[in-house]
Amino acid sequence: MSLSIRNQLPGTVTAVTPGEVMATVRVRLMGGQAITAAITREAADELGLAPGTAVRALVKSTEISLATAPVEGLSIRNRLPGTVTDITTGDAMASVRVTVEGGELTAAITRNAADDLALSAGTPVVALIKSTEVSLAAE
């Protein structure tokens, strides 16, 4: 199946914490970082997610925020350090490619945000992703 979601990071489930309606799923990415997905309990059951299950973490580029400095006091669970490798800007939006350990992400942010952060190739950043914005596909 082909998907329009640009960010597809392979990994392995390390923990599943089921709740009444939702479950949190911890995934160790190929680069060694951990990412948390908050998905419905029904989806976790249907995918047969358990420690050791191979998955792909899927994140739309519009759901990735970027920071150029350490961020404290923030509820966003997923923080992946990386380096900007390319930036394409238009009148309103910018597409920013970020290399992280074991992969690459694309973030779609406003042109104003890219300008304010002075992003260019080589800029160190942290990709911020809410756990509710991470989908999982079983391999």
XYZ file of N, CA and C in Angstrom:
417
model
N 0.838 -1.167 0.000
C 0.000 0.000 0.000
C 0.893 1.243 0.000
N 0.581 2.181 -0.856
C 1.287 3.452 -0.882
C 0.499 4.472 -0.077
N 1.213 5.319 0.654
C 0.576 6.341 1.473
C 1.145 7.709 1.141
N 0.338 8.740 1.352
C 0.827 10.103 1.136
C 1.597 10.617 2.343
N 1.561 9.909 3.450
C 2.292 10.327 4.644
C 3.778 10.174 4.377
N 4.509 11.280 4.430
C 5.923 11.279 4.052
C 6.811 10.666 5.117
N 6.446 10.812 6.367
C 7.291 10.356 7.459
C 6.870 8.963 7.903
N 7.691 7.974 7.560
C 7.437 6.584 7.889
C 8.711 6.008 8.495
N 8.715 5.877 9.831
C 9.910 5.453 10.541
C 9.751 4.024 11.043
N 10.621 3.103 10.602
C 10.522 1.716 11.069
C 11.025 1.572 12.502
N 10.402 0.643 13.218
C 10.813 0.397 14.590
C 10.186 -0.870 15.138
N 10.379 -1.074 16.436
C 9.870 -2.257 17.122
C 9.149 -1.828 18.393
N 7.977 -2.383 18.614
C 7.211 -2.082 19.822
C 7.988 -2.584 21.035
N 8.114 -1.724 22.050
C 8.768 -2.130 23.297
C 7.782 -2.228 24.449
N 6.635 -1.543 24.358
C 5.642 -1.611 25.426
C 4.292 -1.154 24.904
N 3.237 -1.777 25.436
C 1.862 -1.377 25.142
C 1.157 -1.197 26.478
N 0.574 -0.013 26.689
C -0.169 0.257 27.912
C -1.620 0.512 27.527
N -2.484 -0.511 27.692
C -3.883 -0.333 27.303
C -4.666 0.442 28.351
N -5.593 1.263 27.875
C -6.520 1.981 28.740
C -7.931 1.585 28.371
N -8.899 2.299 28.893
C -10.304 1.982 28.589
C -10.602 2.120 27.098
N -10.170 3.235 26.507
C -10.463 3.515 25.098
C -9.193 3.636 24.275
N -8.164 4.205 24.861
C -6.911 4.453 24.154
C -5.798 3.571 24.739
N -4.755 3.401 23.944
C -3.561 2.698 24.394
C -2.358 3.549 24.021
N -1.329 3.514 24.853
C -0.066 4.128 24.454
C 0.871 3.000 24.061
N 1.595 3.238 22.976
C 2.505 2.236 22.436
C 3.875 2.866 22.315
N 4.841 2.281 22.972
C 6.225 2.768 22.924
C 6.945 1.989 21.835
N 7.647 2.715 20.964
C 8.345 2.111 19.830
C 9.802 2.541 19.853
N 10.702 1.592 19.711
C 12.128 1.885 19.564
C 12.382 1.978 18.066
N 12.783 3.171 17.606
C 13.055 3.388 16.187
C 14.399 2.776 15.803
N 14.605 2.598 14.513
C 15.839 1.968 14.018
C 17.086 2.739 14.452
N 16.974 4.030 14.655
C 18.115 4.828 15.081
C 18.360 4.782 16.576
N 17.489 4.071 17.310
C 17.664 3.933 18.745
C 16.772 4.825 19.590
N 16.178 5.871 18.998
C 15.294 6.756 19.752
C 13.978 6.032 20.046
N 13.281 6.539 21.030
C 11.959 6.004 21.356
C 10.913 7.026 20.953
N 9.770 6.522 20.517
C 8.638 7.377 20.170
C 7.387 6.728 20.771
N 6.455 7.554 21.215
C 5.212 7.056 21.794
C 4.057 7.412 20.877
N 3.181 6.436 20.631
C 1.955 6.651 19.864
C 0.779 6.428 20.786
N -0.203 7.308 20.731
C -1.464 7.125 21.447
C -2.517 6.788 20.403
N -2.958 5.527 20.415
C -3.918 5.046 19.417
C -5.094 4.409 20.153
N -6.159 4.121 19.430
C -7.286 3.478 20.100
C -6.882 2.077 20.551
N -7.484 1.650 21.633
C -7.208 0.300 22.142
C -7.632 -0.735 21.095
N -8.748 -0.453 20.425
C -9.236 -1.351 19.380
C -8.193 -1.516 18.273
N -7.567 -0.429 17.861
C -6.540 -0.508 16.812
C -5.340 -1.306 17.300
N -4.930 -1.080 18.545
C -3.792 -1.827 19.098
C -4.092 -3.318 19.104
N -5.324 -3.676 19.475
C -5.719 -5.088 19.485
C -5.764 -5.662 18.074
N -6.375 -4.916 17.139
C -6.501 -5.395 15.758
C -5.142 -5.584 15.091
N -4.174 -4.722 15.425
C -2.833 -4.835 14.857
C -2.002 -5.901 15.575
N -2.511 -6.412 16.685
C -1.779 -7.420 17.446
C -0.494 -6.876 18.041
N -0.527 -5.627 18.496
C 0.688 -4.998 18.985
C 1.103 -5.568 20.334
N 2.362 -5.928 20.416
C 2.964 -6.466 21.638
C 4.457 -6.212 21.528
N 5.179 -6.251 22.651
C 6.633 -6.078 22.559
C 7.233 -7.026 21.525
N 8.080 -6.457 20.663
C 8.715 -7.228 19.598
C 8.048 -7.096 18.243
N 6.833 -6.528 18.190
C 6.139 -6.356 16.913
C 6.839 -5.293 16.073
N 7.128 -5.617 14.809
C 7.714 -4.646 13.878
C 6.615 -3.722 13.380
N 6.860 -2.409 13.438
C 5.877 -1.409 13.014
C 6.561 -0.285 12.250
N 5.744 0.539 11.640
C 6.187 1.816 11.080
C 5.403 2.902 11.798
N 6.118 3.889 12.308
C 5.480 5.060 12.909
C 5.244 6.052 11.779
N 4.011 6.474 11.621
C 3.611 7.360 10.529
C 3.208 8.717 11.097
N 3.785 9.780 10.536
C 3.486 11.132 11.012
C 3.375 12.062 9.804
N 2.237 12.750 9.685
C 2.085 13.736 8.613
C 3.073 14.880 8.842
N 3.600 15.433 7.772
C 4.581 16.515 7.882
C 4.000 17.755 8.545
N 2.694 17.947 8.441
C 2.053 19.100 9.071
C 1.920 18.948 10.579
N 2.206 17.769 11.111
C 2.076 17.508 12.545
C 3.418 17.537 13.272
N 4.466 17.977 12.590
C 5.789 18.066 13.203
C 6.132 19.535 13.421
N 6.459 19.871 14.664
C 6.943 21.208 14.995
C 8.447 21.127 15.179
N 9.126 22.259 15.009
C 10.582 22.282 15.156
C 10.985 23.308 16.206
N 12.013 22.967 16.968
C 12.588 23.884 17.960
C 14.090 23.944 17.715
N 14.673 25.109 17.938
C 16.121 25.261 17.760
C 16.858 25.353 19.087
N 16.110 25.227 20.186
C 16.700 25.273 21.527
C 15.976 24.257 22.392
N 16.587 23.845 23.495
C 15.897 22.905 24.394
C 14.547 23.460 24.846
N 13.567 22.581 24.914
C 12.219 22.972 25.290
C 11.872 22.299 26.616
N 11.446 23.088 27.583
C 11.057 22.569 28.893
C 9.592 22.886 29.151
N 8.975 22.138 30.061
C 7.607 22.424 30.449
C 6.615 22.248 29.319
N 6.783 21.201 28.519
C 5.939 20.968 27.356
C 5.388 19.551 27.424
N 4.115 19.383 27.114
C 3.499 18.058 27.211
C 3.822 17.152 26.027
N 4.408 17.668 24.982
C 4.727 16.839 23.812
C 5.769 15.795 24.207
N 5.417 14.520 24.022
C 6.246 13.411 24.479
C 7.410 13.091 23.534
N 7.207 13.267 22.265
C 8.204 12.834 21.283
C 9.080 14.003 20.857
N 10.366 13.863 21.155
C 11.347 14.905 20.843
C 12.555 14.246 20.206
N 12.680 14.402 18.904
C 13.758 13.757 18.161
C 14.782 14.794 17.709
N 15.995 14.739 18.244
C 17.031 15.682 17.814
C 17.504 15.345 16.402
N 17.825 16.381 15.649
C 18.307 16.170 14.293
C 18.949 17.417 13.737
N 19.210 17.369 12.437
C 19.856 18.471 11.734
C 19.109 18.748 10.440
N 18.849 20.018 10.177
C 18.209 20.397 8.917
C 19.160 20.052 7.773
N 18.626 19.334 6.773
C 19.437 19.000 5.599
C 19.010 19.771 4.367
N 17.749 20.241 4.365
C 17.259 20.981 3.201
C 16.009 21.751 3.616
N 15.808 22.885 2.996
C 14.595 23.668 3.241
C 14.134 24.269 1.924
N 12.846 24.114 1.644
C 12.240 24.697 0.459
C 11.144 25.625 0.941
N 11.227 26.886 0.543
C 10.246 27.854 1.015
C 9.381 28.376 -0.129
N 8.128 28.613 0.218
C 7.189 29.249 -0.696
C 6.748 30.549 -0.064
N 5.712 31.150 -0.608
C 5.218 32.416 -0.056
C 4.658 32.249 1.352
N 3.971 31.130 1.613
C 3.314 30.944 2.902
C 3.920 29.836 3.754
N 4.417 28.777 3.127
C 4.864 27.591 3.863
C 6.291 27.213 3.489
N 6.886 26.397 4.363
C 8.223 25.865 4.108
C 8.202 24.361 4.370
N 8.943 23.636 3.582
C 9.131 22.200 3.781
C 10.572 22.017 4.255
N 10.714 21.438 5.459
C 12.029 21.316 6.075
C 12.370 19.844 6.244
N 13.474 19.421 5.633
C 13.951 18.039 5.809
C 14.939 18.018 6.963
N 14.739 17.041 7.836
C 15.566 16.910 9.033
C 16.093 15.481 9.108
N 17.405 15.341 9.221
C 17.994 14.025 9.440
C 18.023 13.748 10.934
N 17.468 12.594 11.328
C 17.512 12.132 12.712
C 18.246 10.791 12.704
N 18.679 10.312 13.871
C 19.361 9.017 13.935
C 18.520 7.969 13.238
N 19.065 7.356 12.213
C 18.387 6.254 11.540
C 17.299 6.643 10.568
N 17.166 7.911 10.220
C 16.114 8.267 9.285
C 16.043 9.737 8.959
N 14.958 10.088 8.312
C 14.735 11.468 7.901
C 13.269 11.817 8.116
N 13.022 13.054 8.495
C 11.673 13.576 8.668
C 11.488 14.792 7.771
N 10.259 15.062 7.398
C 9.914 16.299 6.710
C 8.869 17.014 7.546
N 9.111 18.278 7.849
C 8.169 19.106 8.598
C 7.656 20.204 7.686
N 6.347 20.401 7.680
C 5.735 21.516 6.952
C 5.389 22.582 7.986
N 6.075 23.716 7.901
C 5.855 24.817 8.848
C 5.639 26.101 8.053
N 5.190 27.147 8.721
C 4.976 28.396 8.005
C 6.315 29.011 7.603
N 6.278 29.765 6.552
C 7.472 30.478 6.087
C 7.961 31.419 7.184
N 7.020 32.097 7.875
C 7.407 33.009 8.950
C 8.151 32.283 10.058
N 7.689 31.079 10.424
C 8.367 30.306 11.471
C 9.769 29.918 11.018
N 9.907 29.482 9.773
C 11.227 29.109 9.251
C 12.170 30.309 9.269
N 11.646 31.480 8.899
C 12.462 32.693 8.914
C 12.830 33.087 10.349
N 11.855 33.051 11.256
C 12.114 33.415 12.657
C 13.160 32.507 13.296
N 13.139 31.213 12.929
C 14.104 30.253 13.474
C 15.436 30.281 12.726
N 15.504 31.047 11.642
C 16.703 31.144 10.802
C 17.188 29.762 10.370
N 16.252 28.945 9.884
C 16.594 27.582 9.486
C 17.352 27.561 8.167
N 18.380 26.741 8.134
C 19.140 26.491 6.916
C 19.816 25.139 7.087
N 20.370 24.617 6.014
C 21.069 23.333 6.093
C 22.153 23.424 7.161
N 22.179 22.428 8.040
C 23.152 22.392 9.115
C 22.629 22.877 10.460
N 21.447 23.501 10.478
C 20.877 23.979 11.734
C 20.440 22.797 12.602
N 20.929 22.712 13.849
C 20.433 21.656 14.741
C 19.031 22.001 15.226
N 18.142 21.008 15.223
C 16.758 21.212 15.643
C 16.288 20.007 16.454
N 15.149 20.174 17.084
C 14.450 19.068 17.726
C 13.074 18.995 17.085
N 12.735 17.817 16.547
C 11.407 17.593 15.981
C 10.477 17.204 17.122
N 9.371 17.925 17.247
C 8.400 17.705 18.316
C 7.120 17.126 17.716
N 6.670 15.980 18.276
C 5.499 15.293 17.725
C 4.610 14.824 18.867
N 3.368 15.292 18.908
C 2.430 14.818 19.914
C 2.158 13.330 19.703
N 2.041 12.581 20.776
C 1.817 11.138 20.667
C 0.492 10.821 19.980
N -0.485 11.713 20.083
C -1.772 11.493 19.423
C -1.688 11.690 17.913
N -0.576 12.215 17.420
C -0.392 12.432 15.987
C 0.449 11.347 15.328
N 0.824 10.330 16.091
C 1.605 9.212 15.559
C 0.666 8.047 15.300
N 0.622 7.590 14.061
C -0.144 6.388 13.705
C 0.839 5.244 13.558
N 0.347 4.018 13.675
C 1.214 2.856 13.552
C 0.684 1.919 12.487
N 1.589 1.342 11.715
C 1.270 0.308 10.751
C 2.094 -0.910 11.103
N 1.431 -2.055 11.239
C 2.154 -3.286 11.530
C 2.855 -3.748 10.255
N 4.062 -4.232 10.410
C 4.857 -4.676 9.258
C 4.417 -6.057 8.815
